[in-house]
Short mmCIF file of C-alpha atoms and ligand atoms in Angstrom, two decimals:
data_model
loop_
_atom_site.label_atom_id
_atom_site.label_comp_id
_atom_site.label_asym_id
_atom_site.label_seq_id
_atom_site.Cartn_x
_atom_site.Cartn_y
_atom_site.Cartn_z
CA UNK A 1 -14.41 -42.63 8.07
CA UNK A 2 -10.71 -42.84 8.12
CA UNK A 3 -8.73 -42.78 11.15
CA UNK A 4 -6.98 -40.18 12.86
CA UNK A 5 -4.66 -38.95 15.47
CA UNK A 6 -6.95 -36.01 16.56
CA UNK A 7 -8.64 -33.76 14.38
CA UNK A 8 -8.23 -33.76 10.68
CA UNK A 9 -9.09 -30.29 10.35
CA UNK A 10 -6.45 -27.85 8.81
CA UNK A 11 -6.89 -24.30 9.20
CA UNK A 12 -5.84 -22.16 6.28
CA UNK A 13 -4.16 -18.38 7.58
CA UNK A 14 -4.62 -17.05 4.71
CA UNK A 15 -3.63 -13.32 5.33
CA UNK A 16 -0.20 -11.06 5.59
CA UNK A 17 -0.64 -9.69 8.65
CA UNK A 18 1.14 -11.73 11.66
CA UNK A 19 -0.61 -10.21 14.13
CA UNK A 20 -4.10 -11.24 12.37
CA UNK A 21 -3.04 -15.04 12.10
CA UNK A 22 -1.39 -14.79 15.68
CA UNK A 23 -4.94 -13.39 17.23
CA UNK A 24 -6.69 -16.00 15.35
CA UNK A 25 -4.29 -18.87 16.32
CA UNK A 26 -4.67 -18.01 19.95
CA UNK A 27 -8.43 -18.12 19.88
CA UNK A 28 -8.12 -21.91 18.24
CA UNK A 29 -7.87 -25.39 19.77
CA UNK A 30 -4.53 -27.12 18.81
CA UNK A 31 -6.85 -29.96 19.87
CA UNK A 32 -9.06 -29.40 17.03
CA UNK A 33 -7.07 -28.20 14.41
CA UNK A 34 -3.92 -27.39 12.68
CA UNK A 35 -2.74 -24.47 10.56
CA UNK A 36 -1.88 -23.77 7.38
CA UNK A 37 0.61 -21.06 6.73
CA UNK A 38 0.64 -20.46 3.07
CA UNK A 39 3.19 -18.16 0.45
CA UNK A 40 1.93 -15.39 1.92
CA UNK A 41 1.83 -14.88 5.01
CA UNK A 42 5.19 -16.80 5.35
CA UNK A 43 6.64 -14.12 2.42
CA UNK A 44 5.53 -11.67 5.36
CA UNK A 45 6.01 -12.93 8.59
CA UNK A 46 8.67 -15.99 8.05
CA UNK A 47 10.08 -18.51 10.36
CA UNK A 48 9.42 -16.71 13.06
CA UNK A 49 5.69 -17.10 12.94
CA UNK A 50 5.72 -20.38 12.45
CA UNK A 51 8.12 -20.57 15.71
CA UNK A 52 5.28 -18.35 17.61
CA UNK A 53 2.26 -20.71 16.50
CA UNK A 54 4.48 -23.96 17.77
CA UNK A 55 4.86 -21.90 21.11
CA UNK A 56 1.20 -21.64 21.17
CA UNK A 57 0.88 -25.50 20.78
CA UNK A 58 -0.09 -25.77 16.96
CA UNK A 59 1.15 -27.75 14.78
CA UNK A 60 2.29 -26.10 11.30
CA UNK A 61 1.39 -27.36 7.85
CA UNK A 62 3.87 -25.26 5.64
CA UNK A 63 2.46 -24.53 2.32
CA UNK A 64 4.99 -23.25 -0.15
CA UNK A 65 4.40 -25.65 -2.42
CA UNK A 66 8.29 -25.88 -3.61
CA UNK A 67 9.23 -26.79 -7.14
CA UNK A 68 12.82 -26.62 -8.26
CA UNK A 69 15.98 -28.41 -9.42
CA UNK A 70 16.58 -31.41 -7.11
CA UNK A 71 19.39 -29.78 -4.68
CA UNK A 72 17.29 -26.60 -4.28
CA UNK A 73 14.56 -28.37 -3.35
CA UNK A 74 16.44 -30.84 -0.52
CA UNK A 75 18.00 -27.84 0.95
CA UNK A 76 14.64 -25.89 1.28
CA UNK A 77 12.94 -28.88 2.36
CA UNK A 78 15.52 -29.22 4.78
CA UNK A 79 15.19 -26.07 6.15
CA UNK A 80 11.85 -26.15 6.71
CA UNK A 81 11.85 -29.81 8.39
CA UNK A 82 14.38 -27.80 10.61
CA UNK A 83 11.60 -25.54 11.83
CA UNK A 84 9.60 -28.41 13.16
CA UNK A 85 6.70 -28.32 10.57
CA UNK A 86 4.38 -30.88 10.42
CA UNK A 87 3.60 -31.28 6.97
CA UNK A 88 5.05 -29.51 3.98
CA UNK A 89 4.24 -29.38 0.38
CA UNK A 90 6.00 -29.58 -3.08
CA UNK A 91 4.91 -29.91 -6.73
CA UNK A 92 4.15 -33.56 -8.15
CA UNK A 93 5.54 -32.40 -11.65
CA UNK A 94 8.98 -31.88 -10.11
CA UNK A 95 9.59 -35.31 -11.01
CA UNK A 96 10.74 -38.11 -9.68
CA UNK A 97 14.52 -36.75 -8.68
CA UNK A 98 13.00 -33.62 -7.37
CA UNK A 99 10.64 -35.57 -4.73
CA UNK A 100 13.44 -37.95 -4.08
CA UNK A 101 15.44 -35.27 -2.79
CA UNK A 102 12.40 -33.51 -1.16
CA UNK A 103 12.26 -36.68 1.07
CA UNK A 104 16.21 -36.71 1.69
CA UNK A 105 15.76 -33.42 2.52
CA UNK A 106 13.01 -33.75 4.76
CA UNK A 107 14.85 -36.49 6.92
CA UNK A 108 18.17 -34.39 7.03
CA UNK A 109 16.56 -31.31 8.19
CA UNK A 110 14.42 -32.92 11.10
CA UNK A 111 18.15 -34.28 11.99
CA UNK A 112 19.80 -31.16 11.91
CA UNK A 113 17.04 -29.43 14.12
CA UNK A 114 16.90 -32.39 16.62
CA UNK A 115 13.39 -33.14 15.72
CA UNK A 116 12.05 -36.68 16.09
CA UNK A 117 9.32 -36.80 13.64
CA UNK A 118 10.49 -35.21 10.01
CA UNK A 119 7.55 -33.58 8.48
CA UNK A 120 5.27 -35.25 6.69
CA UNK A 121 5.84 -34.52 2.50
CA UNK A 122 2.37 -34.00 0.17
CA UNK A 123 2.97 -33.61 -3.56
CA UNK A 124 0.51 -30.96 -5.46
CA UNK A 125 -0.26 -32.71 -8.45
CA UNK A 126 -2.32 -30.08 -10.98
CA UNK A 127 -3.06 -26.71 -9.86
CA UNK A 128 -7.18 -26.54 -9.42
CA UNK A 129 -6.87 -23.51 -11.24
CA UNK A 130 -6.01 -25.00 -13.92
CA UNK A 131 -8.27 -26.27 -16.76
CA UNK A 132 -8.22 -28.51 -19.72
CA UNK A 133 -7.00 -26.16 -22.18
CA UNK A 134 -3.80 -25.11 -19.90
CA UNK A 135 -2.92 -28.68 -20.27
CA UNK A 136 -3.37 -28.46 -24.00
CA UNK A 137 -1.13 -25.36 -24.10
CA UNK A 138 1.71 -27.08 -21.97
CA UNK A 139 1.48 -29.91 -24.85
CA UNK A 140 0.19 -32.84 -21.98
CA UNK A 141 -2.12 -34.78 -24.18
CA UNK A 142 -4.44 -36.14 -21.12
CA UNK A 143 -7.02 -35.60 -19.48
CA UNK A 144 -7.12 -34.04 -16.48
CA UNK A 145 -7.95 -36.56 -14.38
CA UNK A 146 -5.53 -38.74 -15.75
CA UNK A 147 -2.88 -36.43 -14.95
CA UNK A 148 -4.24 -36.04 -11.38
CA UNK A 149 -3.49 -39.54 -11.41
CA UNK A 150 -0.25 -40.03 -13.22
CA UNK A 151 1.22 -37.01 -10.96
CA UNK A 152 -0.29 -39.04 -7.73
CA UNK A 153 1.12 -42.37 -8.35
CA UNK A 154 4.03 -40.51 -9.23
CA UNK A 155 4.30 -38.57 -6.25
CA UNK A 156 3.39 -42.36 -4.38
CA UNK A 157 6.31 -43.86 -6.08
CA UNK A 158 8.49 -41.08 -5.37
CA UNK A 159 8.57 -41.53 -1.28
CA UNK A 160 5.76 -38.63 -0.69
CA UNK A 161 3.05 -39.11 2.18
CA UNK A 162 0.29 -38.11 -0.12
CA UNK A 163 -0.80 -35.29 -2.06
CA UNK A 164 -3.19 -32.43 -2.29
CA UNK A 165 -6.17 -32.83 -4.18
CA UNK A 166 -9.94 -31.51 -5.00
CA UNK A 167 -12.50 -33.37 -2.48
CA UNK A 168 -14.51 -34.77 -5.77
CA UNK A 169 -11.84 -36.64 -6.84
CA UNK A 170 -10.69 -38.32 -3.71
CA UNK A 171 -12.88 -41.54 -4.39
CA UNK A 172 -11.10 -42.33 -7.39
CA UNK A 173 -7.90 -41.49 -6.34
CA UNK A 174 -8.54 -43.63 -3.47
CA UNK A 175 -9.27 -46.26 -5.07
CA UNK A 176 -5.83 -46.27 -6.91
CA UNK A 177 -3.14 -45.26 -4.49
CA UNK A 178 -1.64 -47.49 -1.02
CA UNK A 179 -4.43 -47.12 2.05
CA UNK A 180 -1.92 -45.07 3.81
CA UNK A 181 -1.34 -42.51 1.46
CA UNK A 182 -2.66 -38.96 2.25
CA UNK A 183 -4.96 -36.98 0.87
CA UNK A 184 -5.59 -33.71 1.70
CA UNK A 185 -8.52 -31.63 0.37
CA UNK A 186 -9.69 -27.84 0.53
CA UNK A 187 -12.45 -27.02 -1.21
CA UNK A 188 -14.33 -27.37 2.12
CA UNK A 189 -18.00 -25.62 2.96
CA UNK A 190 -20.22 -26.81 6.01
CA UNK A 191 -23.50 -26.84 4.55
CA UNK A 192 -25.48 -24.18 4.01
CA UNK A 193 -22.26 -21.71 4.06
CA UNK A 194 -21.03 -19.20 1.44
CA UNK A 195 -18.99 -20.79 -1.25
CA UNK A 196 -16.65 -17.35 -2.18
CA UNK A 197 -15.02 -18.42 -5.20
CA UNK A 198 -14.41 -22.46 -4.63
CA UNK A 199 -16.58 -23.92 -7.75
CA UNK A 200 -16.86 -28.28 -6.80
CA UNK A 201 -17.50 -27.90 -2.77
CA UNK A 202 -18.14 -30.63 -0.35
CA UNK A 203 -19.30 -30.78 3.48
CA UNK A 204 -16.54 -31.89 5.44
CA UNK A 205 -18.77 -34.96 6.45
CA UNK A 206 -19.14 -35.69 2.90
CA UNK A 207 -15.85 -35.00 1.61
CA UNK A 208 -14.58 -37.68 5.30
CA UNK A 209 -16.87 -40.25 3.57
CA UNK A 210 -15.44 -39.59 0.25
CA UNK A 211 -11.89 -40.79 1.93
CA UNK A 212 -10.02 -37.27 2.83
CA UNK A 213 -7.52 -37.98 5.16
CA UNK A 214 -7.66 -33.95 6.23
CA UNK A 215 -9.82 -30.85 5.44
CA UNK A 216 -8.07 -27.70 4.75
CA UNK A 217 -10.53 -24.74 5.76
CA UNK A 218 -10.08 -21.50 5.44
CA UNK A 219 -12.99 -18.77 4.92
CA UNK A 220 -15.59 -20.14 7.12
CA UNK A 221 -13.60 -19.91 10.28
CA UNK A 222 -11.24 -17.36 9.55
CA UNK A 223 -14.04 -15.07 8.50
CA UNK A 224 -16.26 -16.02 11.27
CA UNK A 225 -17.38 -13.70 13.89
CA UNK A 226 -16.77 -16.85 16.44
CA UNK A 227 -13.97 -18.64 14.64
CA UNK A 228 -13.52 -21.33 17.67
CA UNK A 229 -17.08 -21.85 17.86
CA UNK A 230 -17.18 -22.40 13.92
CA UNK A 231 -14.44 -24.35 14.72
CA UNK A 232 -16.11 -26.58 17.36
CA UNK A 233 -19.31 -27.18 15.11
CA UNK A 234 -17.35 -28.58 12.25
CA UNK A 235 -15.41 -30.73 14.01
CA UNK A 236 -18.70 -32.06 16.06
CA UNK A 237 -20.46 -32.39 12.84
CA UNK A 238 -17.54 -35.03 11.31
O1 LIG B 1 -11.13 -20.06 2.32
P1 LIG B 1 -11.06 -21.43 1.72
O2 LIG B 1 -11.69 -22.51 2.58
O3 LIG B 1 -11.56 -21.46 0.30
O4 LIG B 1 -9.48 -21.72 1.69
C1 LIG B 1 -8.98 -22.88 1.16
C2 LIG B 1 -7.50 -22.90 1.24
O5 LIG B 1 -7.04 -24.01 0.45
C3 LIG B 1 -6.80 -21.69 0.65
O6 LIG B 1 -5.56 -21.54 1.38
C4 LIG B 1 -6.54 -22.07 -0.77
O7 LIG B 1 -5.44 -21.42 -1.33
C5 LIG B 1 -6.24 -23.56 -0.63
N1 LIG B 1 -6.46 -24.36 -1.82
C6 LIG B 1 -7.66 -24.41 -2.49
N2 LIG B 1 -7.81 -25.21 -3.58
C7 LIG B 1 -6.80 -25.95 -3.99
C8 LIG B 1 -5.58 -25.91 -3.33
C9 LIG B 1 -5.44 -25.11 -2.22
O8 LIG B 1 -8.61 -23.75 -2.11
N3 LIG B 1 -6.98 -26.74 -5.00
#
């Protein structure tokens, strides 16, 4: 089991209504978790939700997953380092200028907003949803775990924290990147507990073992009837 802070669950509000994330937010432990504000709901509700989740004590992991040219991507980065966030994320296959500035971007915003800490920066390498024969169309001649792996130690080289990645290939991405690099992994289902339309699943005690650094979970608290106690169980069951 790695080593944490506090929790290393991450709460996915995956909705676009604000007042549906805010209700659920206020029945969660900041203790226990943090929350992931994805495309969507931050398409609907913006900056200022994430403001009114840090005034309820959460932290923020901002998922919009940027991909750009370089100087796009530093001043959206920026930005959102601005806001406070804890965590952000951008595409691995950016390259290696685009994450570059991502990080310079990252440290200027946090500046700019007076924030201390600058939020931490994990690379998406390939899209889950994507499958051998997308990678064949796109011309990459690789597997797909190799170019999980190229895009990782890419994204390592490049100055990111970590990266986002499937829990079932954690152990072998472990094995190849720096101890302190991040990884982050939905795909999350206590046992026993629907898997909607995730396909590869792991407990979160497994997918700790495996070497996650966080969980990212979304349907089985957000859809529970008792999110916090959901809540509480996982994180007693880690
Ligand atoms: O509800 P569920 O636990 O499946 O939600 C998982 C969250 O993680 C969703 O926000 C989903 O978009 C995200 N995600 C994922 N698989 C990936 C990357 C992100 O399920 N490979």
């Amino acid at each position: 089991m790695r080593h944490h802070d506090r929790s290393p669950v991450i709460i996915a509000l995956d909705t676009h209504e604000p007042d549906q994330a805010l209700s659920l937010a206020r029945l969660l432990d900041p203790e226990l978790c943090r929350l992931k504000v994805g495309k969507e709901l931050f398409t609907a509700a913006g900056p200022a939700l994430v403001k009114e989740l840090h005034s309820l004590g959460h932290e923020v992991f901002l998922d919009l997953k940027f991909h750009d040219i370089p100087n796009t991507v530093r001043k959206a980065v920026a930005v959102a380092a601005s806001l406070g966030v804890w965590m952000l994320t951008v595409h691995a296959s950016g390259g290696r200028v685009m994450l570059e500035a991502a990080r310079e971007g990252a440290l200027e915003g946090a500046t700019r907003g007076g924030i201390d800490r600058h939020p931490l920066l994990v690379a998406v390498t390939l899209l889950t949803s994507l499958g051998q024969q997308d990678l064949d169309d796109m011309g990459i001649q690789r597997t797909m775990v190799e170019q999980v792996q190229r895009l990782a130690s890419l994204a390592q080289g490049s100055g990111m924290d970590g990266v986002v990645c499937s829990a079932v290939e954690v152990a072998g991405l472990r094995a190849l990147l720096r101890k302190d690099f991040l990884l982050i992994t939905p795909g999350i289902r206590p046992a026993g507990d629907s898997h909607h339309d995730q396909k590869r699943v792991m407990t979160p005690a497994e997918a700790m073992r495996a070497g996650s650094d966080y969980l990212v979970i979304g349907r089985p608290v957000t859809r529970s009837s008792h999110p916090s106690e959901r809540l509480t169980a996982i994180c007693g069951a880690l």
